mmCIF file of C-alpha atoms in Angstrom:
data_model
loop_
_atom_site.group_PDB
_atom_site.id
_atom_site.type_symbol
_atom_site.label_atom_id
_atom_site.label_comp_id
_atom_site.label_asym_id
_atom_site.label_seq_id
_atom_site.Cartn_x
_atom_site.Cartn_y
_atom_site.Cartn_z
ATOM 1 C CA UNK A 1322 22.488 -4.344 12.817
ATOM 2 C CA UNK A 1323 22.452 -8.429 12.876
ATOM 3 C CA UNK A 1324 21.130 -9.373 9.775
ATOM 4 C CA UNK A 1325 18.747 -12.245 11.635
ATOM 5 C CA UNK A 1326 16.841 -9.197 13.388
ATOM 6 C CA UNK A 1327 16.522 -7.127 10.248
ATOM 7 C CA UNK A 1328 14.937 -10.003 8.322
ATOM 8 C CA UNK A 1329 12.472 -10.406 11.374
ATOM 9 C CA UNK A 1330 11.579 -6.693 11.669
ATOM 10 C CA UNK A 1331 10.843 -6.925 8.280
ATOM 11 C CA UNK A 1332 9.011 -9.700 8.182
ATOM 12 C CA UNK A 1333 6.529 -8.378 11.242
ATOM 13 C CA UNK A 1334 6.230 -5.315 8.869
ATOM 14 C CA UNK A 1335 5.346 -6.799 5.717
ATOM 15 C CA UNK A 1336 2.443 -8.878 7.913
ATOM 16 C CA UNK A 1337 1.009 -5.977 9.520
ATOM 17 C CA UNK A 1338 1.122 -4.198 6.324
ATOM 18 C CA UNK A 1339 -1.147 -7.126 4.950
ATOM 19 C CA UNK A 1340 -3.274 -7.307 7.353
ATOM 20 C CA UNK A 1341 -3.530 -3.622 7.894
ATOM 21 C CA UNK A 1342 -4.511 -3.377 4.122
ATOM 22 C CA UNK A 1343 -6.799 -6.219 4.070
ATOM 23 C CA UNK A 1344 -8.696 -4.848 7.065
ATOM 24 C CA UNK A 1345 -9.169 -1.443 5.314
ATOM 25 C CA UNK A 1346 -10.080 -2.798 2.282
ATOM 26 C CA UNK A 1347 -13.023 -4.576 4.111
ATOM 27 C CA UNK A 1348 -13.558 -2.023 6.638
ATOM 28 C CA UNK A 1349 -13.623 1.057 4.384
ATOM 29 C CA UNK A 1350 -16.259 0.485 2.263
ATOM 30 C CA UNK A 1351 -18.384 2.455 4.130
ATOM 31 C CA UNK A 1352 -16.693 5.440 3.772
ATOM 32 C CA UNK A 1353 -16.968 5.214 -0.181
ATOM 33 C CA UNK A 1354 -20.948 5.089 0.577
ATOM 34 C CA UNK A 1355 -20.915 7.720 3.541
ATOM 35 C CA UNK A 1356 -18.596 10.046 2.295
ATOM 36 C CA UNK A 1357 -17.744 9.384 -1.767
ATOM 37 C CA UNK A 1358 -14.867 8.404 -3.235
ATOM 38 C CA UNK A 1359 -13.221 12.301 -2.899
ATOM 39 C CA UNK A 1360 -12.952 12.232 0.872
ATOM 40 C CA UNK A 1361 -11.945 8.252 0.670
ATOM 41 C CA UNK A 1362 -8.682 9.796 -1.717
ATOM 42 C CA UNK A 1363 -8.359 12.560 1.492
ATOM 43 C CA UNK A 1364 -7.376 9.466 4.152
ATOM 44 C CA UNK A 1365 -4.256 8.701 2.543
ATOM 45 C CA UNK A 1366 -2.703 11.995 2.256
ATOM 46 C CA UNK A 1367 -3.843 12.763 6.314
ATOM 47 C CA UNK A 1368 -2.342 9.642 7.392
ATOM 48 C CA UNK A 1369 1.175 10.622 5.667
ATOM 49 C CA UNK A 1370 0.866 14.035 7.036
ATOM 50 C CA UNK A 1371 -0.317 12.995 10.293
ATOM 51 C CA UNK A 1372 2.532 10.349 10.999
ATOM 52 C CA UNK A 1373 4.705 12.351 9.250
ATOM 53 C CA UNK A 1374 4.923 15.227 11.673
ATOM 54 C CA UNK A 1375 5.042 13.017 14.189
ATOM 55 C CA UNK A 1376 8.170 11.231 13.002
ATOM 56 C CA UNK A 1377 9.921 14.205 11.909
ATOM 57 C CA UNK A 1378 9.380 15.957 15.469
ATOM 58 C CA UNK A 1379 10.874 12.938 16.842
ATOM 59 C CA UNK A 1380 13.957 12.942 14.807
ATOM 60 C CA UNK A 1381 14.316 17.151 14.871
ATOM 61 C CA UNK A 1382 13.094 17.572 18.530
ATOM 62 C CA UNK A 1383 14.164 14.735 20.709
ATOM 63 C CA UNK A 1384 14.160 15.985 23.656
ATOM 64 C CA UNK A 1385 10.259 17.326 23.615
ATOM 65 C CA UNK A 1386 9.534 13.601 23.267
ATOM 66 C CA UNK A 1387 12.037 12.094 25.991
ATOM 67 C CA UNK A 1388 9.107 11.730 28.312
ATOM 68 C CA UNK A 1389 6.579 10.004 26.600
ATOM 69 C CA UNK A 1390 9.576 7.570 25.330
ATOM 70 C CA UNK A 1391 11.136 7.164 28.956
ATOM 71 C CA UNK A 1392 7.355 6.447 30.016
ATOM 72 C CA UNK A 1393 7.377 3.712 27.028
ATOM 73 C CA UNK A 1394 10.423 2.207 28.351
ATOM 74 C CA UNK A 1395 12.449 3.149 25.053
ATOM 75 C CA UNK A 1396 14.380 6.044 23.323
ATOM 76 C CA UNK A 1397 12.585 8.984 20.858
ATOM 77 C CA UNK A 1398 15.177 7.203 18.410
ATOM 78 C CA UNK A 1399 13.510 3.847 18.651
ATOM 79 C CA UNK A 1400 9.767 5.544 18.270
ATOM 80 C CA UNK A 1401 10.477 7.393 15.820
ATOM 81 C CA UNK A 1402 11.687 4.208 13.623
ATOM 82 C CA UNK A 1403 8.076 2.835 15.001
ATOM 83 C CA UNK A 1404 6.617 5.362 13.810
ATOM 84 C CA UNK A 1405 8.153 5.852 10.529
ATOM 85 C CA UNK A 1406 7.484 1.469 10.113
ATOM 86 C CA UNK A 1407 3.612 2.637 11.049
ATOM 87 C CA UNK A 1408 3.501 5.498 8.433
ATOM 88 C CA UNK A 1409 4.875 3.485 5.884
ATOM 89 C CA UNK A 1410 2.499 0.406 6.534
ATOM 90 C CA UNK A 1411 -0.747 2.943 7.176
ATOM 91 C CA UNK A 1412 -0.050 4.906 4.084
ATOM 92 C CA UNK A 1413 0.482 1.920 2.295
ATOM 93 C CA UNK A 1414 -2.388 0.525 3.444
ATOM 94 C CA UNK A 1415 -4.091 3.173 3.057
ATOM 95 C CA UNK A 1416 -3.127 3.954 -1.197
ATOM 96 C CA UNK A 1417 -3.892 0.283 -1.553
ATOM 97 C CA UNK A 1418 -7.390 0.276 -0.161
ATOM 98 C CA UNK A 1419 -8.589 3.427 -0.710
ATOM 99 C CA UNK A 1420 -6.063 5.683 -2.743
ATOM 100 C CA UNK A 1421 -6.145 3.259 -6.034
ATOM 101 C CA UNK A 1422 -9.799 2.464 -6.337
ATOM 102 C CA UNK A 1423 -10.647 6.387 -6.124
ATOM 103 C CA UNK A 1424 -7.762 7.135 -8.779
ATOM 104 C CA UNK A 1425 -9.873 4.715 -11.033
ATOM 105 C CA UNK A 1426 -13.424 5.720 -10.349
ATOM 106 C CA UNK A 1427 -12.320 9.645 -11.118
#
């Protein structure tokens, strides 16, 4: 790949990991009052499993997504590299915000 679209990829990641985490860590106070911190620890863990199947359906099964990625205008290769950039920003995101601060409050 060209090294000039790498380095912006990566930037757009690294800012929507930021502002994914900094939105969770405002937005997701509540569910530390609604729900405690044990089910706040839970939301990591889904979102990695969650994204996870998807991406690793997309990379063992491509042809069950070809649809949904010729509707998108793009390969299943190309989501699933979305998809695996969205898991890795959500779970971050997600460890940052909510998996840390319940690792120190049990």
């Amino acid at each position: 790949p060209d090294p000039n679209s790498y380095s912006a990829f990566m930037g757009n990641f690294s800012s929507i990991t930021g502002i994914l985490t900094v939105s969770m860590v405002i937005g997701c106070r509540k569910i530390f009052e609604k729900f405690g911190w044990g089910a706040a620890a839970a939301v990591t863990p889904i979102t990695v499993g969650i994204t996870g199947i998807i991406f690793f359906s997309l990379i063992l099964f491509p042809a069950m997504w070809g649809p949904v990625a010729q509707l998108l205008g793009t390969t299943p290769l190309m989501l699933a590299v979305l998809v695996g950039a969205a898991q890795n920003s959500a779970s971050k995101a997600a460890k940052y915000s909510l998996f840390d601060p319940c690792k120190e409050m049990a």
